[in-house]
Amino acid sequence: MNAMLWSLIGTLIVLIFLLVGKIYLLKKSAKEIQKAFAKRLHTETNTLIDISSRDRSMQSLAESINEQLRTLRSKRHLYKQGDLAVKETIANISHDLRTPLTAICGYLDLLEEEEKTETAAQYLAIIKSRVKTLTQLTEELFCYTLTASSPISAPLEEVSLNHALEESVLAHYAVLKGCRITPEISMPEEKIIRTLHKASLLRIFENILSNAIKYSAGDLQIILTKQGEIVFSNHAPGLYEVDVQKLFDRLYTVETGKKSTGIGLAIAKSLTEKMHGSIAAQYADGVLSISISFP
């Protein structure tokens, strides 16, 4: 009787060890799949998930995920081809529009010198305003395709965020004053240095300031922290949360920004990310805040 009992206990112990070993191998396979899946989502690679376990269920799971990865890779490739084609088309169209727009502006300048009635002068002013807007859109479309499709080729340099921010605000001083906006600027006394492309940084600040001028209710607060984060805040009562989530989408404009081309913030985002920075927008209690941070 004792022999049978000890035999049964021994069998149970062996089964427990086998089950523990099986669970360990399954957990190991699950971790391998999780790690490999995460890596393949964020890297451009043609390799598929391969696991060490010979368990049929885990092998079947890995193969199912590989099938989804193949589909995702194919769709990603099609998206990149389509996106590249769109950018090339935009660049070509904007380039082709430059010559006739230049000619139109020239003839409009000549018309201004001619004798005309008051009504004709009003019509001419409207035409010039519309042509100016179209020229701005054409230039920004061309600039966007360049920034979005090509890396920053100029060498990086050590840039003082303090100085660059002051330079940008001074460049917009006349426009800010004309809109009755007095910016409140807060920044540390010590220089905040980052290795960046200065011209691109100034373009980012310029686009964000231009956006603030278009949507501001009359105020603008700019804060530079010691950690290198720059926050632009202003009251923008005409905005909604859904608008803010789309502000960085190309060609998106809101009702209160009818004079906006909808490309400025898309360019700012593209340039920021090319310099390994991050940009985000938040909207709370009627205040729009756009923050930029560089590591």
PDB file of N, CA and C in Angstrom, residues 198-262:
ATOM      1  N   LYS A 198      19.650  76.065 -36.805  1.00  0.00           N
ATOM      2  CA  LYS A 198      19.076  77.330 -36.353  1.00  0.00           C
ATOM      3  C   LYS A 198      17.992  77.856 -37.293  1.00  0.00           C
ATOM      4  N   ALA A 199      18.226  77.801 -38.600  1.00  0.00           N
ATOM      5  CA  ALA A 199      17.235  78.322 -39.542  1.00  0.00           C
ATOM      6  C   ALA A 199      15.911  77.569 -39.414  1.00  0.00           C
ATOM      7  N   SER A 200      15.998  76.257 -39.197  1.00  0.00           N
ATOM      8  CA  SER A 200      14.774  75.462 -39.029  1.00  0.00           C
ATOM      9  C   SER A 200      14.077  75.821 -37.726  1.00  0.00           C
ATOM     10  N   LEU A 201      14.854  76.051 -36.667  1.00  0.00           N
ATOM     11  CA  LEU A 201      14.271  76.442 -35.378  1.00  0.00           C
ATOM     12  C   LEU A 201      13.547  77.781 -35.504  1.00  0.00           C
ATOM     13  N   LEU A 202      14.159  78.740 -36.182  1.00  0.00           N
ATOM     14  CA  LEU A 202      13.523  80.043 -36.373  1.00  0.00           C
ATOM     15  C   LEU A 202      12.245  79.917 -37.211  1.00  0.00           C
ATOM     16  N   ARG A 203      12.257  79.006 -38.175  1.00  0.00           N
ATOM     17  CA  ARG A 203      11.053  78.783 -38.992  1.00  0.00           C
ATOM     18  C   ARG A 203       9.939  78.193 -38.131  1.00  0.00           C
ATOM     19  N   ILE A 204      10.281  77.312 -37.213  1.00  0.00           N
ATOM     20  CA  ILE A 204       9.293  76.727 -36.304  1.00  0.00           C
ATOM     21  C   ILE A 204       8.659  77.817 -35.445  1.00  0.00           C
ATOM     22  N   PHE A 205       9.509  78.654 -34.829  1.00  0.00           N
ATOM     23  CA  PHE A 205       9.007  79.756 -33.997  1.00  0.00           C
ATOM     24  C   PHE A 205       8.140  80.712 -34.824  1.00  0.00           C
ATOM     25  N   GLU A 206       8.588  81.006 -36.045  1.00  0.00           N
ATOM     26  CA  GLU A 206       7.846  81.924 -36.911  1.00  0.00           C
ATOM     27  C   GLU A 206       6.443  81.388 -37.199  1.00  0.00           C
ATOM     28  N   ASN A 207       6.345  80.110 -37.522  1.00  0.00           N
ATOM     29  CA  ASN A 207       5.045  79.534 -37.857  1.00  0.00           C
ATOM     30  C   ASN A 207       4.113  79.492 -36.644  1.00  0.00           C
ATOM     31  N   ILE A 208       4.677  79.186 -35.479  1.00  0.00           N
ATOM     32  CA  ILE A 208       3.845  79.133 -34.270  1.00  0.00           C
ATOM     33  C   ILE A 208       3.379  80.534 -33.878  1.00  0.00           C
ATOM     34  N   LEU A 209       4.262  81.517 -33.974  1.00  0.00           N
ATOM     35  CA  LEU A 209       3.876  82.900 -33.675  1.00  0.00           C
ATOM     36  C   LEU A 209       2.816  83.403 -34.660  1.00  0.00           C
ATOM     37  N   SER A 210       2.973  83.051 -35.927  1.00  0.00           N
ATOM     38  CA  SER A 210       1.981  83.453 -36.929  1.00  0.00           C
ATOM     39  C   SER A 210       0.630  82.830 -36.608  1.00  0.00           C
ATOM     40  N   ASN A 211       0.646  81.581 -36.165  1.00  0.00           N
ATOM     41  CA  ASN A 211      -0.591  80.902 -35.790  1.00  0.00           C
ATOM     42  C   ASN A 211      -1.233  81.585 -34.581  1.00  0.00           C
ATOM     43  N   ALA A 212      -0.394  81.971 -33.608  1.00  0.00           N
ATOM     44  CA  ALA A 212      -0.905  82.644 -32.414  1.00  0.00           C
ATOM     45  C   ALA A 212      -1.542  83.985 -32.770  1.00  0.00           C
ATOM     46  N   ILE A 213      -0.931  84.708 -33.693  1.00  0.00           N
ATOM     47  CA  ILE A 213      -1.469  86.006 -34.111  1.00  0.00           C
ATOM     48  C   ILE A 213      -2.838  85.836 -34.768  1.00  0.00           C
ATOM     49  N   LYS A 214      -3.004  84.760 -35.547  1.00  0.00           N
ATOM     50  CA  LYS A 214      -4.270  84.539 -36.256  1.00  0.00           C
ATOM     51  C   LYS A 214      -5.404  84.182 -35.301  1.00  0.00           C
ATOM     52  N   TYR A 215      -5.093  83.409 -34.253  1.00  0.00           N
ATOM     53  CA  TYR A 215      -6.151  82.884 -33.395  1.00  0.00           C
ATOM     54  C   TYR A 215      -6.262  83.587 -32.047  1.00  0.00           C
ATOM     55  N   SER A 216      -5.293  84.433 -31.699  1.00  0.00           N
ATOM     56  CA  SER A 216      -5.291  85.031 -30.369  1.00  0.00           C
ATOM     57  C   SER A 216      -6.439  86.011 -30.169  1.00  0.00           C
ATOM     58  N   ALA A 217      -6.932  86.033 -28.924  1.00  0.00           N
ATOM     59  CA  ALA A 217      -7.973  86.990 -28.553  1.00  0.00           C
ATOM     60  C   ALA A 217      -7.364  88.287 -28.028  1.00  0.00           C
ATOM     61  N   GLY A 218      -6.040  88.435 -28.169  1.00  0.00           N
ATOM     62  CA  GLY A 218      -5.378  89.672 -27.744  1.00  0.00           C
ATOM     63  C   GLY A 218      -4.265  89.465 -26.750  1.00  0.00           C
ATOM     64  N   ASP A 219      -3.948  88.205 -26.425  1.00  0.00           N
ATOM     65  CA  ASP A 219      -2.882  87.933 -25.463  1.00  0.00           C
ATOM     66  C   ASP A 219      -1.952  86.865 -26.022  1.00  0.00           C
ATOM     67  N   LEU A 220      -0.759  86.801 -25.476  1.00  0.00           N
ATOM     68  CA  LEU A 220       0.210  85.776 -25.862  1.00  0.00           C
ATOM     69  C   LEU A 220       1.228  85.624 -24.742  1.00  0.00           C
ATOM     70  N   GLN A 221       1.361  84.422 -24.245  1.00  0.00           N
ATOM     71  CA  GLN A 221       2.341  84.125 -23.203  1.00  0.00           C
ATOM     72  C   GLN A 221       3.336  83.106 -23.740  1.00  0.00           C
ATOM     73  N   ILE A 222       4.627  83.401 -23.576  1.00  0.00           N
ATOM     74  CA  ILE A 222       5.688  82.512 -24.053  1.00  0.00           C
ATOM     75  C   ILE A 222       6.578  82.151 -22.873  1.00  0.00           C
ATOM     76  N   ILE A 223       6.742  80.858 -22.629  1.00  0.00           N
ATOM     77  CA  ILE A 223       7.547  80.386 -21.497  1.00  0.00           C
ATOM     78  C   ILE A 223       8.626  79.435 -22.002  1.00  0.00           C
ATOM     79  N   LEU A 224       9.866  79.698 -21.620  1.00  0.00           N
ATOM     80  CA  LEU A 224      10.984  78.788 -21.869  1.00  0.00           C
ATOM     81  C   LEU A 224      11.451  78.256 -20.517  1.00  0.00           C
ATOM     82  N   THR A 225      11.417  76.940 -20.344  1.00  0.00           N
ATOM     83  CA  THR A 225      11.817  76.344 -19.069  1.00  0.00           C
ATOM     84  C   THR A 225      13.290  75.956 -19.098  1.00  0.00           C
ATOM     85  N   LYS A 226      13.827  75.655 -17.930  1.00  0.00           N
ATOM     86  CA  LYS A 226      15.222  75.234 -17.832  1.00  0.00           C
ATOM     87  C   LYS A 226      15.450  73.880 -18.507  1.00  0.00           C
ATOM     88  N   GLN A 227      14.362  73.123 -18.671  1.00  0.00           N
ATOM     89  CA  GLN A 227      14.465  71.811 -19.323  1.00  0.00           C
ATOM     90  C   GLN A 227      14.437  71.925 -20.850  1.00  0.00           C
ATOM     91  N   GLY A 228      14.303  73.147 -21.354  1.00  0.00           N
ATOM     92  CA  GLY A 228      14.324  73.344 -22.805  1.00  0.00           C
ATOM     93  C   GLY A 228      12.967  73.231 -23.464  1.00  0.00           C
ATOM     94  N   GLU A 229      11.885  73.290 -22.696  1.00  0.00           N
ATOM     95  CA  GLU A 229      10.536  73.249 -23.276  1.00  0.00           C
ATOM     96  C   GLU A 229      10.053  74.677 -23.507  1.00  0.00           C
ATOM     97  N   ILE A 230       9.499  74.914 -24.690  1.00  0.00           N
ATOM     98  CA  ILE A 230       8.961  76.231 -25.020  1.00  0.00           C
ATOM     99  C   ILE A 230       7.456  76.094 -25.176  1.00  0.00           C
ATOM    100  N   VAL A 231       6.702  76.926 -24.459  1.00  0.00           N
ATOM    101  CA  VAL A 231       5.239  76.865 -24.500  1.00  0.00           C
ATOM    102  C   VAL A 231       4.685  78.217 -24.943  1.00  0.00           C
ATOM    103  N   PHE A 232       3.875  78.193 -26.008  1.00  0.00           N
ATOM    104  CA  PHE A 232       3.182  79.381 -26.508  1.00  0.00           C
ATOM    105  C   PHE A 232       1.705  79.235 -26.137  1.00  0.00           C
ATOM    106  N   SER A 233       1.159  80.193 -25.376  1.00  0.00           N
ATOM    107  CA  SER A 233      -0.238  80.107 -24.941  1.00  0.00           C
ATOM    108  C   SER A 233      -0.979  81.401 -25.243  1.00  0.00           C
ATOM    109  N   ASN A 234      -2.227  81.260 -25.667  1.00  0.00           N
ATOM    110  CA  ASN A 234      -3.077  82.430 -25.904  1.00  0.00           C
ATOM    111  C   ASN A 234      -4.545  82.018 -25.845  1.00  0.00           C
ATOM    112  N   HIS A 235      -5.391  82.961 -25.458  1.00  0.00           N
ATOM    113  CA  HIS A 235      -6.831  82.706 -25.473  1.00  0.00           C
ATOM    114  C   HIS A 235      -7.298  82.629 -26.923  1.00  0.00           C
ATOM    115  N   ALA A 236      -8.051  81.574 -27.239  1.00  0.00           N
ATOM    116  CA  ALA A 236      -8.571  81.377 -28.595  1.00  0.00           C
ATOM    117  C   ALA A 236     -10.005  80.871 -28.482  1.00  0.00           C
ATOM    118  N   PRO A 237     -10.948  81.766 -28.224  1.00  0.00           N
ATOM    119  CA  PRO A 237     -12.330  81.356 -27.955  1.00  0.00           C
ATOM    120  C   PRO A 237     -13.027  80.688 -29.132  1.00  0.00           C
ATOM    121  N   GLY A 238     -12.526  80.881 -30.339  1.00  0.00           N
ATOM    122  CA  GLY A 238     -13.186  80.291 -31.501  1.00  0.00           C
ATOM    123  C   GLY A 238     -12.803  78.861 -31.772  1.00  0.00           C
ATOM    124  N   LEU A 239     -11.910  78.296 -30.977  1.00  0.00           N
ATOM    125  CA  LEU A 239     -11.440  76.926 -31.200  1.00  0.00           C
ATOM    126  C   LEU A 239     -12.269  75.918 -30.406  1.00  0.00           C
ATOM    127  N   TYR A 240     -12.186  74.671 -30.840  1.00  0.00           N
ATOM    128  CA  TYR A 240     -12.781  73.553 -30.127  1.00  0.00           C
ATOM    129  C   TYR A 240     -11.734  72.463 -30.006  1.00  0.00           C
ATOM    130  N   GLU A 241     -11.960  71.532 -29.110  1.00  0.00           N
ATOM    131  CA  GLU A 241     -10.979  70.465 -28.871  1.00  0.00           C
ATOM    132  C   GLU A 241     -10.688  69.680 -30.141  1.00  0.00           C
ATOM    133  N   VAL A 242     -11.715  69.449 -30.954  1.00  0.00           N
ATOM    134  CA  VAL A 242     -11.517  68.701 -32.189  1.00  0.00           C
ATOM    135  C   VAL A 242     -10.621  69.462 -33.162  1.00  0.00           C
ATOM    136  N   ASP A 243     -10.705  70.808 -33.145  1.00  0.00           N
ATOM    137  CA  ASP A 243      -9.825  71.611 -33.991  1.00  0.00           C
ATOM    138  C   ASP A 243      -8.374  71.444 -33.577  1.00  0.00           C
ATOM    139  N   VAL A 244      -8.137  71.447 -32.269  1.00  0.00           N
ATOM    140  CA  VAL A 244      -6.772  71.381 -31.745  1.00  0.00           C
ATOM    141  C   VAL A 244      -6.102  70.073 -32.124  1.00  0.00           C
ATOM    142  N   GLN A 245      -6.869  68.986 -32.121  1.00  0.00           N
ATOM    143  CA  GLN A 245      -6.296  67.688 -32.467  1.00  0.00           C
ATOM    144  C   GLN A 245      -5.867  67.616 -33.930  1.00  0.00           C
ATOM    145  N   LYS A 246      -6.369  68.538 -34.756  1.00  0.00           N
ATOM    146  CA  LYS A 246      -6.053  68.511 -36.186  1.00  0.00           C
ATOM    147  C   LYS A 246      -5.166  69.678 -36.623  1.00  0.00           C
ATOM    148  N   LEU A 247      -4.723  70.489 -35.678  1.00  0.00           N
ATOM    149  CA  LEU A 247      -3.961  71.679 -36.038  1.00  0.00           C
ATOM    150  C   LEU A 247      -2.688  71.363 -36.819  1.00  0.00           C
ATOM    151  N   PHE A 248      -2.092  70.187 -36.564  1.00  0.00           N
ATOM    152  CA  PHE A 248      -0.834  69.834 -37.234  1.00  0.00           C
ATOM    153  C   PHE A 248      -1.066  69.079 -38.541  1.00  0.00           C
ATOM    154  N   ASP A 249      -2.345  68.864 -38.900  1.00  0.00           N
ATOM    155  CA  ASP A 249      -2.636  68.222 -40.180  1.00  0.00           C
ATOM    156  C   ASP A 249      -2.448  69.233 -41.299  1.00  0.00           C
ATOM    157  N   ARG A 250      -1.844  68.789 -42.398  1.00  0.00           N
ATOM    158  CA  ARG A 250      -1.627  69.717 -43.509  1.00  0.00           C
ATOM    159  C   ARG A 250      -2.965  70.133 -44.124  1.00  0.00           C
ATOM    160  N   LEU A 251      -3.057  71.407 -44.486  1.00  0.00           N
ATOM    161  CA  LEU A 251      -4.205  72.018 -45.136  1.00  0.00           C
ATOM    162  C   LEU A 251      -5.445  72.099 -44.252  1.00  0.00           C
ATOM    163  N   TYR A 252      -5.298  71.832 -42.923  1.00  0.00           N
ATOM    164  CA  TYR A 252      -6.459  71.950 -42.045  1.00  0.00           C
ATOM    165  C   TYR A 252      -6.524  73.355 -41.460  1.00  0.00           C
ATOM    166  N   THR A 253      -7.666  73.995 -41.596  1.00  0.00           N
ATOM    167  CA  THR A 253      -7.875  75.306 -40.986  1.00  0.00           C
ATOM    168  C   THR A 253      -9.202  75.290 -40.236  1.00  0.00           C
ATOM    169  N   VAL A 254      -9.328  76.181 -39.269  1.00  0.00           N
ATOM    170  CA  VAL A 254     -10.578  76.294 -38.526  1.00  0.00           C
ATOM    171  C   VAL A 254     -11.310  77.535 -38.988  1.00  0.00           C
ATOM    172  N   GLU A 255     -12.553  77.674 -38.589  1.00  0.00           N
ATOM    173  CA  GLU A 255     -13.410  78.755 -39.078  1.00  0.00           C
ATOM    174  C   GLU A 255     -12.842  80.128 -38.755  1.00  0.00           C
ATOM    175  N   THR A 256     -12.177  80.231 -37.570  1.00  0.00           N
ATOM    176  CA  THR A 256     -11.649  81.534 -37.168  1.00  0.00           C
ATOM    177  C   THR A 256     -10.329  81.873 -37.847  1.00  0.00           C
ATOM    178  N   GLY A 257      -9.779  80.936 -38.597  1.00  0.00           N
ATOM    179  CA  GLY A 257      -8.505  81.193 -39.265  1.00  0.00           C
ATOM    180  C   GLY A 257      -8.635  81.169 -40.768  1.00  0.00           C
ATOM    181  N   LYS A 258      -9.596  81.942 -41.288  1.00  0.00           N
ATOM    182  CA  LYS A 258      -9.870  81.909 -42.717  1.00  0.00           C
ATOM    183  C   LYS A 258      -8.690  82.390 -43.544  1.00  0.00           C
ATOM    184  N   LYS A 259      -7.817  83.213 -42.939  1.00  0.00           N
ATOM    185  CA  LYS A 259      -6.656  83.702 -43.678  1.00  0.00           C
ATOM    186  C   LYS A 259      -5.490  82.732 -43.580  1.00  0.00           C
ATOM    187  N   SER A 260      -5.679  81.633 -42.888  1.00  0.00           N
ATOM    188  CA  SER A 260      -4.606  80.657 -42.721  1.00  0.00           C
ATOM    189  C   SER A 260      -4.589  79.669 -43.882  1.00  0.00           C
ATOM    190  N   THR A 261      -3.394  79.242 -44.279  1.00  0.00           N
ATOM    191  CA  THR A 261      -3.273  78.237 -45.337  1.00  0.00           C
ATOM    192  C   THR A 261      -3.369  76.825 -44.792  1.00  0.00           C
ATOM    193  N   GLY A 262      -3.222  76.660 -43.483  1.00  0.00           N
ATOM    194  CA  GLY A 262      -3.309  75.328 -42.893  1.00  0.00           C
ATOM    195  C   GLY A 262      -2.051  74.507 -43.058  1.00  0.00           C
TER     196      GLY A 262
END
